[in-house]
PDB file of C-alpha atoms and ligand atoms in Angstrom:
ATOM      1  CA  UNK A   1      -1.025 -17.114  13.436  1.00 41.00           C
ATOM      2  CA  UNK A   2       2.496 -17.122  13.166  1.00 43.00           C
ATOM      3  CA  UNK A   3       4.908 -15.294  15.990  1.00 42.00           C
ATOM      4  CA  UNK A   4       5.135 -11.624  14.712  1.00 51.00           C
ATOM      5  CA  UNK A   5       2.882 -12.014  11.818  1.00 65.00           C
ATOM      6  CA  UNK A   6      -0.777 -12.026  12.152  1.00 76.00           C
ATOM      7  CA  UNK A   7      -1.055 -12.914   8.390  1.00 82.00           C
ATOM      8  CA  UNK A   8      -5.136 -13.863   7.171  1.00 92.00           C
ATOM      9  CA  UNK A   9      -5.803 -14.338   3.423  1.00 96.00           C
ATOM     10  CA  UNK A  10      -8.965 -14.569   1.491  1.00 97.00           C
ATOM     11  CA  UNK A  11      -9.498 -15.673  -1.790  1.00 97.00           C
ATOM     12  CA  UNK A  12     -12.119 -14.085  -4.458  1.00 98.00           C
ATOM     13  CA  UNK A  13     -13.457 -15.152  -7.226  1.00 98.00           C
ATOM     14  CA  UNK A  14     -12.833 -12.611  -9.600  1.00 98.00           C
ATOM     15  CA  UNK A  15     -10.659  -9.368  -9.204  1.00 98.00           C
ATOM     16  CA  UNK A  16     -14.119  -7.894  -9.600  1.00 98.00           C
ATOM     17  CA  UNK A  17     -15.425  -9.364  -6.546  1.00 98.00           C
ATOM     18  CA  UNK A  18     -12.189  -9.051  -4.552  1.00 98.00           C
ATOM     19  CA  UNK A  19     -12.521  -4.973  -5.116  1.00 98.00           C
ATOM     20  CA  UNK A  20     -15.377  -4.895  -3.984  1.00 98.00           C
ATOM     21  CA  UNK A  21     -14.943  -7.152  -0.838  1.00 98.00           C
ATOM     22  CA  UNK A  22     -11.436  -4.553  -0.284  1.00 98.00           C
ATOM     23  CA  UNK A  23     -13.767  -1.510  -1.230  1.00 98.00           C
ATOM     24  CA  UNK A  24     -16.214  -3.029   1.796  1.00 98.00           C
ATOM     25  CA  UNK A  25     -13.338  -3.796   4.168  1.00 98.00           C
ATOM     26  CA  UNK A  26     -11.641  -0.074   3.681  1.00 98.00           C
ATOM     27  CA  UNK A  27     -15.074   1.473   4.217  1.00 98.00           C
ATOM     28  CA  UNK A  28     -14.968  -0.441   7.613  1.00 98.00           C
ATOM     29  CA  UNK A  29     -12.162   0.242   8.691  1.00 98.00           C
ATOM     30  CA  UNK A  30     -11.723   4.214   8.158  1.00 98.00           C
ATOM     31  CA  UNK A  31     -15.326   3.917   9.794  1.00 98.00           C
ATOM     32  CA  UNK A  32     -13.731   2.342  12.833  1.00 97.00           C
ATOM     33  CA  UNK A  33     -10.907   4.437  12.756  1.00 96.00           C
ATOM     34  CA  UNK A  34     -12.903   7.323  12.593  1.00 96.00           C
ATOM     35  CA  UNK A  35     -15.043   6.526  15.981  1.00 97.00           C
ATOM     36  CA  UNK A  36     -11.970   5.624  17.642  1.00 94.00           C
ATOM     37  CA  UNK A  37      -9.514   8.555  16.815  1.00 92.00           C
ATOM     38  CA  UNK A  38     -11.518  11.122  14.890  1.00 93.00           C
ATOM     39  CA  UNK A  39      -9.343  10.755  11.012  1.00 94.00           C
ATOM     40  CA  UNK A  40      -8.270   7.634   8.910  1.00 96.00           C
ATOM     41  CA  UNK A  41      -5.211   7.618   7.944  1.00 96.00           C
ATOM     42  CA  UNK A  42      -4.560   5.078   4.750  1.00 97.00           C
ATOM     43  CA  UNK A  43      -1.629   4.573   2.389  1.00 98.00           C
ATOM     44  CA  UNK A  44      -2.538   3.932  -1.314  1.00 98.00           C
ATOM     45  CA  UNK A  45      -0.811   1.457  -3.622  1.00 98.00           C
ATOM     46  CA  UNK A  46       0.352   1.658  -7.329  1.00 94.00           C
ATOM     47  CA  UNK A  47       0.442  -0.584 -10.134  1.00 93.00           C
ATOM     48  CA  UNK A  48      -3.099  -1.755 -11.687  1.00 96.00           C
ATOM     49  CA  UNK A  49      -4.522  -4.121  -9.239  1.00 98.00           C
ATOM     50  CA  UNK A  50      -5.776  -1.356  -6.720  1.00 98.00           C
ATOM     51  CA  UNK A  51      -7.710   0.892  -8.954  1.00 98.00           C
ATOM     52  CA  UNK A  52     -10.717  -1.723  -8.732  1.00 98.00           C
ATOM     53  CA  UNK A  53     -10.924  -0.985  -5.397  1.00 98.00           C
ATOM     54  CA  UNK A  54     -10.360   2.791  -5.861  1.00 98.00           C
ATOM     55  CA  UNK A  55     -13.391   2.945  -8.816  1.00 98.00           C
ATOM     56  CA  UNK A  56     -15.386   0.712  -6.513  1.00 98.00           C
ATOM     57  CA  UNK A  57     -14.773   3.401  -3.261  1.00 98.00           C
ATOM     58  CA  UNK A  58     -16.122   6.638  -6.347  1.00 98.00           C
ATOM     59  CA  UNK A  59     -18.624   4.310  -7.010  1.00 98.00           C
ATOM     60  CA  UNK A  60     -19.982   2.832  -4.450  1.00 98.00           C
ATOM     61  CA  UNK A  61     -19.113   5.146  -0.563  1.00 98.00           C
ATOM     62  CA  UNK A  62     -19.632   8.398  -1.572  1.00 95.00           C
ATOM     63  CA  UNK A  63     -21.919   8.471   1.202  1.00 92.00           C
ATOM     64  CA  UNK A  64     -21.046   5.993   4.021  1.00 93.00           C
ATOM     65  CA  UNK A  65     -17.299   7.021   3.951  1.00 98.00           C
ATOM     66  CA  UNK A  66     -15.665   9.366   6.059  1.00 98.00           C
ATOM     67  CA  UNK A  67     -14.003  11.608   3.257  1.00 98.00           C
ATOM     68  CA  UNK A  68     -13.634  14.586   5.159  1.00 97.00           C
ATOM     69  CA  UNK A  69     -11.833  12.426   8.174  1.00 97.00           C
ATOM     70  CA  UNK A  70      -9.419  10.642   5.873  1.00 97.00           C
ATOM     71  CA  UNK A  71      -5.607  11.730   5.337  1.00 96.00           C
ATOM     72  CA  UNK A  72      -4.015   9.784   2.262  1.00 97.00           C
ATOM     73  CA  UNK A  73      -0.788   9.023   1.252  1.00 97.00           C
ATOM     74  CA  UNK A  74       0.922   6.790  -0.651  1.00 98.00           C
ATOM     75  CA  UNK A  75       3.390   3.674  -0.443  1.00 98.00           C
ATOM     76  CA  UNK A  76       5.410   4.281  -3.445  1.00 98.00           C
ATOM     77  CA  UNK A  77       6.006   6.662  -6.482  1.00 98.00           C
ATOM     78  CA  UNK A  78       8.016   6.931  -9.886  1.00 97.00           C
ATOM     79  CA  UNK A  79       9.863   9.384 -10.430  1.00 98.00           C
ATOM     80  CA  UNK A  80       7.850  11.102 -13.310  1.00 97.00           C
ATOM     81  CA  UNK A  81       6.364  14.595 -13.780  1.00 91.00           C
ATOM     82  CA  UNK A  82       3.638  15.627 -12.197  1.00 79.00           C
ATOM     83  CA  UNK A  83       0.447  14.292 -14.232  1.00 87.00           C
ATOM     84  CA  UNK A  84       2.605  11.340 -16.360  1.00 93.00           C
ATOM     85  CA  UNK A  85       0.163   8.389 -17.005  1.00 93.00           C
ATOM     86  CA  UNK A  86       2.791   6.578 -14.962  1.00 96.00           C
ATOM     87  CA  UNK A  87       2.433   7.935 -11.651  1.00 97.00           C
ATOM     88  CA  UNK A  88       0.971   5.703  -9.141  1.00 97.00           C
ATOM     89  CA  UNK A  89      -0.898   9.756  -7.817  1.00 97.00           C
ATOM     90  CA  UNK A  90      -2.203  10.177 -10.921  1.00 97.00           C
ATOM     91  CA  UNK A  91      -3.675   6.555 -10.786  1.00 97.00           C
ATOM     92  CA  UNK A  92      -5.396   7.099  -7.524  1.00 97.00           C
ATOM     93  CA  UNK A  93      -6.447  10.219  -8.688  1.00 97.00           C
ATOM     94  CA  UNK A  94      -8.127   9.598 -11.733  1.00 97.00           C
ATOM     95  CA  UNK A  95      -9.763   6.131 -10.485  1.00 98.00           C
ATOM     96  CA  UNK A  96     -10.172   7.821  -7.084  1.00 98.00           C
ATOM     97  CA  UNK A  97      -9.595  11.094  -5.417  1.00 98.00           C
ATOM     98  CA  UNK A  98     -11.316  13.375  -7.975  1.00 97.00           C
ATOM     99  CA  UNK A  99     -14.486  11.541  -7.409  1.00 98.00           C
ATOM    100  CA  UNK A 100     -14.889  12.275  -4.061  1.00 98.00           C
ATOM    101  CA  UNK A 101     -15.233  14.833  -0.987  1.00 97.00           C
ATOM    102  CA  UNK A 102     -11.641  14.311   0.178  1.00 97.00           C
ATOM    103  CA  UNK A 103      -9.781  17.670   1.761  1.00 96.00           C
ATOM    104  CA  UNK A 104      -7.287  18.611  -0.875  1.00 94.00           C
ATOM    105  CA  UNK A 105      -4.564  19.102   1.820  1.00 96.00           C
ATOM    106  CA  UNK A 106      -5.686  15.719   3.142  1.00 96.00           C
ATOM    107  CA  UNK A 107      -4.139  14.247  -0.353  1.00 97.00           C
ATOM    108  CA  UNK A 108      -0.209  13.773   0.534  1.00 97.00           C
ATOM    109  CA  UNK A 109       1.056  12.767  -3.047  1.00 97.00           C
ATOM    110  CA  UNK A 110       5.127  11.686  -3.145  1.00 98.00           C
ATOM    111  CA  UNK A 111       6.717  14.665  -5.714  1.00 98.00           C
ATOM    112  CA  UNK A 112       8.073  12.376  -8.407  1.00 97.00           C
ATOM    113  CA  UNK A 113       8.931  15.407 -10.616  1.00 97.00           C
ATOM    114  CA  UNK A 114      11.204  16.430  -7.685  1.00 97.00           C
ATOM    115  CA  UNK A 115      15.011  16.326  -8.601  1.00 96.00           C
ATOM    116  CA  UNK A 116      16.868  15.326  -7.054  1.00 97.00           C
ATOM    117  CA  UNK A 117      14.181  12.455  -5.981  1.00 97.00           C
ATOM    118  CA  UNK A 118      16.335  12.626  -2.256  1.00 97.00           C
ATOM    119  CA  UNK A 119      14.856  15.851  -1.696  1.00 98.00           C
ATOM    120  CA  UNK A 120      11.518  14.604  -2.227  1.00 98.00           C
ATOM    121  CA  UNK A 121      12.115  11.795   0.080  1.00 97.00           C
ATOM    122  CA  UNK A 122      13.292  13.923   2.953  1.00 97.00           C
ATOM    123  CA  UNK A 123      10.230  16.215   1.991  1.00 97.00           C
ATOM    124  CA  UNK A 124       7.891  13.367   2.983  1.00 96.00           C
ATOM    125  CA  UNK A 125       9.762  12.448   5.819  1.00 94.00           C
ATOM    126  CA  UNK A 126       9.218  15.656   7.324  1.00 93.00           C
ATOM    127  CA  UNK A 127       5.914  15.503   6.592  1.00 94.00           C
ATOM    128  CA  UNK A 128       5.288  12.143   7.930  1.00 92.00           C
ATOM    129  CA  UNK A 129       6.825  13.169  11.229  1.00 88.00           C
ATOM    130  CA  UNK A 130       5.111  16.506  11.655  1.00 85.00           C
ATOM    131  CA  UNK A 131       1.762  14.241  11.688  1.00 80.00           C
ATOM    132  CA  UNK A 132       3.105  11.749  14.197  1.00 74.00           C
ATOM    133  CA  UNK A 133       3.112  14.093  16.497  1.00 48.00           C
ATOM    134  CA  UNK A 134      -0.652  15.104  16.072  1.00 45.00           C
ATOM    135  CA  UNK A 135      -1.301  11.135  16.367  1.00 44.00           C
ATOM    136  CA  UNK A 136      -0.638   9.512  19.822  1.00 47.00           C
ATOM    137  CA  UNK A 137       3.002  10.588  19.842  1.00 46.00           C
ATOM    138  CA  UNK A 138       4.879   6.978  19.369  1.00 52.00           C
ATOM    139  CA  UNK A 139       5.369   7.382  15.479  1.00 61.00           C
ATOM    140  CA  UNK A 140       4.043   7.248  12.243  1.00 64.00           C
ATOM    141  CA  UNK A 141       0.941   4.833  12.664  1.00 85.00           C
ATOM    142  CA  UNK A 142      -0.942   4.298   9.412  1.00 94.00           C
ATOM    143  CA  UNK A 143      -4.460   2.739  10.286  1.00 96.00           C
ATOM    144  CA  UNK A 144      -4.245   0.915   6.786  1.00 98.00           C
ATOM    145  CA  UNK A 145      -1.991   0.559   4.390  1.00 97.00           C
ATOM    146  CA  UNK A 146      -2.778  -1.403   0.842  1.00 98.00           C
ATOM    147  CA  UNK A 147      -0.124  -2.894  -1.033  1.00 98.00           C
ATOM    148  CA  UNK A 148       0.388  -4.815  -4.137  1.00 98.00           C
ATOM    149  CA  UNK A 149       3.172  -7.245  -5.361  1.00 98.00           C
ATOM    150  CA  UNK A 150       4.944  -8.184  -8.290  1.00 97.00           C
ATOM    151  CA  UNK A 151       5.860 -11.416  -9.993  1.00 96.00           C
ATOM    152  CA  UNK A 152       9.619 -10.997  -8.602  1.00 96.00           C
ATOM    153  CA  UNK A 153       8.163 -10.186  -4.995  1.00 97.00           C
ATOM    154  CA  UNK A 154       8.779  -6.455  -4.969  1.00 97.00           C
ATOM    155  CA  UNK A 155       6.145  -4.471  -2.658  1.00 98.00           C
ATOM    156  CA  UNK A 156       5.799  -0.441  -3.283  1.00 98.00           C
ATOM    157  CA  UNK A 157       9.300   0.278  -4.365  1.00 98.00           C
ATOM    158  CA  UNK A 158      11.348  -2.242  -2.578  1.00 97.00           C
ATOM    159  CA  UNK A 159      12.520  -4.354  -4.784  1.00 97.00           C
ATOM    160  CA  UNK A 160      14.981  -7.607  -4.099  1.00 96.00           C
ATOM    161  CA  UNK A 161      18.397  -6.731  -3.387  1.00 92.00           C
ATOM    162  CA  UNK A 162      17.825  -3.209  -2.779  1.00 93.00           C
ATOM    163  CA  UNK A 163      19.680  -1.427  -0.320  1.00 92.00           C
ATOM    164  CA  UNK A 164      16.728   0.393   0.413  1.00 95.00           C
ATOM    165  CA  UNK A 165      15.269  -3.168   2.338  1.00 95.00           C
ATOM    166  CA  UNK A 166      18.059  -2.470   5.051  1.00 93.00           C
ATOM    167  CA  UNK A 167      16.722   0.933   5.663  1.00 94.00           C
ATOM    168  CA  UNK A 168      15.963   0.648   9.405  1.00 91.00           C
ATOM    169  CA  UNK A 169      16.054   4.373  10.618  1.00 90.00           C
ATOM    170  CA  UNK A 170      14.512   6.526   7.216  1.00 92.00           C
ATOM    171  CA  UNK A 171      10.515   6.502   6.845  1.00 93.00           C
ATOM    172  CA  UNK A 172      10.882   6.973   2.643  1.00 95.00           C
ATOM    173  CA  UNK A 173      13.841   6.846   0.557  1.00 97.00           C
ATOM    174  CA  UNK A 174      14.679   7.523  -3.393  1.00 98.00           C
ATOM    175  CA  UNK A 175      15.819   4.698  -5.340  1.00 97.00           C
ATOM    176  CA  UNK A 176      17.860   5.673  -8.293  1.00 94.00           C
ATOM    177  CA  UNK A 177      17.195   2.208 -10.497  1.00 90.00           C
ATOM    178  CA  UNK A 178      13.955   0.460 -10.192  1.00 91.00           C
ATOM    179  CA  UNK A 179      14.117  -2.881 -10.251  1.00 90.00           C
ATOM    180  CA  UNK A 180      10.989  -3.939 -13.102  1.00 90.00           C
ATOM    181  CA  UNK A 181       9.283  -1.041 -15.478  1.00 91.00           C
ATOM    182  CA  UNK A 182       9.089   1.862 -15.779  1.00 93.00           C
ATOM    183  CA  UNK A 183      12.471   1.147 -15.206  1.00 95.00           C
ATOM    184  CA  UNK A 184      12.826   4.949 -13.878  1.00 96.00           C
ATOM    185  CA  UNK A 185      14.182   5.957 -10.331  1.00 96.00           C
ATOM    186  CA  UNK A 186      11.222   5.771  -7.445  1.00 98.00           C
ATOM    187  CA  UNK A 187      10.598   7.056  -4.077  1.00 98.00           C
ATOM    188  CA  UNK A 188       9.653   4.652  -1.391  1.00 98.00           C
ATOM    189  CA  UNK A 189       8.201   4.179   1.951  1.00 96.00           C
ATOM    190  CA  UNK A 190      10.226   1.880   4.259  1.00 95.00           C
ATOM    191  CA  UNK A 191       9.459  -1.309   5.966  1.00 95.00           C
ATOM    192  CA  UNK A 192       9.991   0.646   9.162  1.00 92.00           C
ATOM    193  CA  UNK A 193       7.582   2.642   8.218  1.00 93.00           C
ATOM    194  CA  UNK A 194       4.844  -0.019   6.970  1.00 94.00           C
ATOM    195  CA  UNK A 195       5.497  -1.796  10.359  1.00 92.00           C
ATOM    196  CA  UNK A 196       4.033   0.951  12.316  1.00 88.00           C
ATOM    197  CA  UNK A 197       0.575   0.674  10.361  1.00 93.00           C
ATOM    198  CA  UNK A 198      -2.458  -0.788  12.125  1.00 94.00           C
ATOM    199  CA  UNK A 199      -3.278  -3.118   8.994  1.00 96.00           C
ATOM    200  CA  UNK A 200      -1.763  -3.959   5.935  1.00 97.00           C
ATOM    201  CA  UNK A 201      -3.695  -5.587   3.574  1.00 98.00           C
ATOM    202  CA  UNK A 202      -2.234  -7.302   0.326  1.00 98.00           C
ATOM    203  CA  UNK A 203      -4.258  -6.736  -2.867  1.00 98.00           C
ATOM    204  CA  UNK A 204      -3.390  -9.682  -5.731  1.00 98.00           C
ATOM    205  CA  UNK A 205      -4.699 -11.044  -8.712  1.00 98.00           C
ATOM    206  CA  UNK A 206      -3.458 -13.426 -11.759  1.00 98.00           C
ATOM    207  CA  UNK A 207      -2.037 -16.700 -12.116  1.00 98.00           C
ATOM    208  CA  UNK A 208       1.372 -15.275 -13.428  1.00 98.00           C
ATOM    209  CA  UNK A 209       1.705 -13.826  -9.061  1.00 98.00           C
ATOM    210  CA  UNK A 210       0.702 -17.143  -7.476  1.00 98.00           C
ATOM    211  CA  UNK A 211       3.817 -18.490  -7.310  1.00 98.00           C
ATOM    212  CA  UNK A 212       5.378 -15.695  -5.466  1.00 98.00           C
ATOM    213  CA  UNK A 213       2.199 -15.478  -3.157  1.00 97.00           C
ATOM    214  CA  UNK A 214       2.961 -19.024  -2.049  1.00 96.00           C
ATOM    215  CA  UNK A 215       6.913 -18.463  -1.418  1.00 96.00           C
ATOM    216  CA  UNK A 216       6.045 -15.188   0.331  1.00 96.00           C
ATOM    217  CA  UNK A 217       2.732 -16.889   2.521  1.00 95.00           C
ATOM    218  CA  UNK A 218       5.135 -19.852   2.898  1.00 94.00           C
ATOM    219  CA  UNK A 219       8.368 -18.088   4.090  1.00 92.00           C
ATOM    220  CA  UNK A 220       8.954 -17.797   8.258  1.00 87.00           C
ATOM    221  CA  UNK A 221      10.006 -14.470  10.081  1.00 81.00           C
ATOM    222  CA  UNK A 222      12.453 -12.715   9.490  1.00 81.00           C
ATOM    223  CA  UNK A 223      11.233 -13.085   5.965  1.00 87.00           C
ATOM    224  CA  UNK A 224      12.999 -13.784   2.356  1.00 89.00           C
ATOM    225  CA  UNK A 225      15.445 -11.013   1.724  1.00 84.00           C
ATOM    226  CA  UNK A 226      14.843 -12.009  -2.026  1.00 92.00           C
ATOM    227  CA  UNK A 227      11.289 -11.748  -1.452  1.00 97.00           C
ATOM    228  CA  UNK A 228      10.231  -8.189   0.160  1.00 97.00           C
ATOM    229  CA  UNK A 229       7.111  -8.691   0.088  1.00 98.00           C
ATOM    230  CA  UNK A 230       7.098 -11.474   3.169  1.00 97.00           C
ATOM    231  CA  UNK A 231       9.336  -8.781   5.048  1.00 96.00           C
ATOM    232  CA  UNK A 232       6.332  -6.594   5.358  1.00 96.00           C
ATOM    233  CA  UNK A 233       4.868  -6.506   9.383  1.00 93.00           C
ATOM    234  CA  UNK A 234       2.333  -4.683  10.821  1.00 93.00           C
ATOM    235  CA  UNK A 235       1.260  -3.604  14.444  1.00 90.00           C
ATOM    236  CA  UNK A 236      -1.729  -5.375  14.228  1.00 92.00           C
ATOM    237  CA  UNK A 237      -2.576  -7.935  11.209  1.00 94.00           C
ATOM    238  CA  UNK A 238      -1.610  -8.454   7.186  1.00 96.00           C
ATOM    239  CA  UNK A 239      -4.103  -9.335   5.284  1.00 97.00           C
ATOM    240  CA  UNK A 240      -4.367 -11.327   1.796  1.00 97.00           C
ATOM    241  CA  UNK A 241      -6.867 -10.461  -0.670  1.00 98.00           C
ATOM    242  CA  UNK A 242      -6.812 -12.808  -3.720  1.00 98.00           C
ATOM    243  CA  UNK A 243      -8.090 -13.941  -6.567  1.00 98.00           C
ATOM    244  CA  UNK A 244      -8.414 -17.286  -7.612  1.00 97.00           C
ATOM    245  CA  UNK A 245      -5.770 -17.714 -10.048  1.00 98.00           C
ATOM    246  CA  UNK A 246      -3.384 -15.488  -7.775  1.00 98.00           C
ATOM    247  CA  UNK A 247      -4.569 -18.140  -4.762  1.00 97.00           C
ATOM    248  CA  UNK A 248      -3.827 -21.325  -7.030  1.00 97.00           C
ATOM    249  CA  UNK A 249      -0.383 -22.346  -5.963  1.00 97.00           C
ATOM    250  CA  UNK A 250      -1.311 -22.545  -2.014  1.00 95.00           C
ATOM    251  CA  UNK A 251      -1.737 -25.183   0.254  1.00 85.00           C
ATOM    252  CA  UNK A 252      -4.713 -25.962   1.991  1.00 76.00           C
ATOM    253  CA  UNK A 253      -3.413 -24.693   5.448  1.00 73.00           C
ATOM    254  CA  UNK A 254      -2.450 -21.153   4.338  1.00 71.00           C
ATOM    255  CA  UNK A 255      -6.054 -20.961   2.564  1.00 70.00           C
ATOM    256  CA  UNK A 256      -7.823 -21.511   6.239  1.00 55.00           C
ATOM    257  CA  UNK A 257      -5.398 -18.929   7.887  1.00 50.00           C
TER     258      UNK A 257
HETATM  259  C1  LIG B 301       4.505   0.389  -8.454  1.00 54.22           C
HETATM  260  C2  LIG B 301       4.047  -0.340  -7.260  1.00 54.22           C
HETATM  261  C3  LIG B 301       4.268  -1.818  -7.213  1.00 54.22           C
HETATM  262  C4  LIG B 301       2.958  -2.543  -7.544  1.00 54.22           C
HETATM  263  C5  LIG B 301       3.230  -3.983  -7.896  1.00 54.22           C
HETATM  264  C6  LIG B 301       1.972  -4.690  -8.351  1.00 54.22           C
HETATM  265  O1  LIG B 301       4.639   1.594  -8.397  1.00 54.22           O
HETATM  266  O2  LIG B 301       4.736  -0.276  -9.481  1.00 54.22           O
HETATM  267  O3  LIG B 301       3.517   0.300  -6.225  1.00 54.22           O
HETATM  268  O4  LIG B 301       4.783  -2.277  -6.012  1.00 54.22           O
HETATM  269  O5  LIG B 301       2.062  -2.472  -6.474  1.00 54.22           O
HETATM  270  O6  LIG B 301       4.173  -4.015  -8.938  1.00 54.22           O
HETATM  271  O7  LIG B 301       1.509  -4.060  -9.500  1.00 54.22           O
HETATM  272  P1  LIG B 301       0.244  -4.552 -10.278  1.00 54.22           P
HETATM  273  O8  LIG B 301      -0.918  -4.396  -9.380  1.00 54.22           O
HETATM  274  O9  LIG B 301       0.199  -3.637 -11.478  1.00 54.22           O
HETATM  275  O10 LIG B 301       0.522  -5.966 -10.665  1.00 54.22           O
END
């Protein structure tokens, strides 16, 4: 364990087998989180490499999941309308939320068709505040938060160089430029905001990210300003879940963390 980063990674297999070893592991923990505190609170991902896990959860926990406990949100959006087969919501939906007993008002989707994206920004920022102070009262405190990256170490929307990385106050921001495709303007949570989370956990597969998995496993608080991926903390731990080609380029020692 390193000072201020409880980082763990295991390695799968297959991306099959790693969705279903997250699907497991998310089941536990909004079980847990449940007992403790009465609701789960859990920010979703976009991209491809989560909706394994998210087919896996309709497939597999649509009993032996607290649905009707769990509050949703999400890390990231592009700015799209509503119902584009680019939008990271209509992702989750599709693979996901549609499938199972989840609250409608428990679904809190980021309003990419919102223009200007700032106003849906400080629309979820309201929102995320107006919950904090249902939770314990010290914040926004996600129990889980899953994340992917990409080849150029971007995590949700923050993407290297971005001003948005020095965002130290602001839970979510809008982004007019993205930094890979779609190349259209996004809406991000913070790494304020990601810090307050009880766990974040990592889902990667595919040789073409194991190279940045090793520079981001590899590089020492503060973190890689290039690389905003390894700027991602947590209150408690953040977890790795690879594949084997996405685990290829690291060294023995990080593989026994
Ligand atoms: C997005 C994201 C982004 C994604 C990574 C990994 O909206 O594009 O949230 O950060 O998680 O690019 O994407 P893949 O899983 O598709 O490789």
């Amino acid at each position: 364990m390193e000072s201020g980063v409880d980082r763990r990674v295991r390695v799968f297999s297959s991306l099959a087998t790693l969705s279903s070893g997250a699907a497991r592991h998310v089941a536990e923990r909004a079980r847990d989180a449940v007992a403790a505190r009465g609701r789960f609170t859990w920010v979703l991902a976009g991209g491809h490499t989560p909706e394994g896990l998210y087919r896996k959860l309709a497939e597999r926990y649509q009993t032996d999941f607290p649905w009707r406990e769990s509050e949703v949100f999400f890390g990231d959006e592009r700015c799209v309308p509503a119902g584009s087969p680019l939008s990271n919501y209509s992702m989750a939906r599709d693979a996901l939320l549609r499938h199972v007993p989840i609250p409608a008002g428990r679904v809190h989707r980021l309003r990419g068709e919102v223009r200007p994206p700032s106003e849906a920004a400080a629309t979820y920022r309201r929102l995320l505040d107006r919950l904090a102070l249902r939770g314990d009262g010290t914040g926004v405190r996600f129990d889980l938060v899953v994340l992917g990256i990409g080849p150029d170490g971007h995590t949700a929307s923050l993407f290297p160089g971005s001003s948005a990385l020095r965002e130290r106050q602001r839970t979510v921001v809008a982004l007019r430029r993205s930094g890979q495709p779609p190349w259209v303007p996004r809406l991000t949570l913070t790494l304020p905001a990601f810090a307050s989370s009880r766990e974040v956990l990592f889902l990667v597969a595919g040789e073409e990210k194991a190279d940045v998995v090793a520079r981001v496993l590899r590089a020492r608080p503060p973190g890689n300003p290039n690389l905003p991926a390894s700027r991602i903390r947590s209150a408690g731990s953040v977890r790795w879940f690879l594949n084997r080609s996405a685990a290829s380029h690291l060294s023995k020692g990080l593989l026994s963390s």
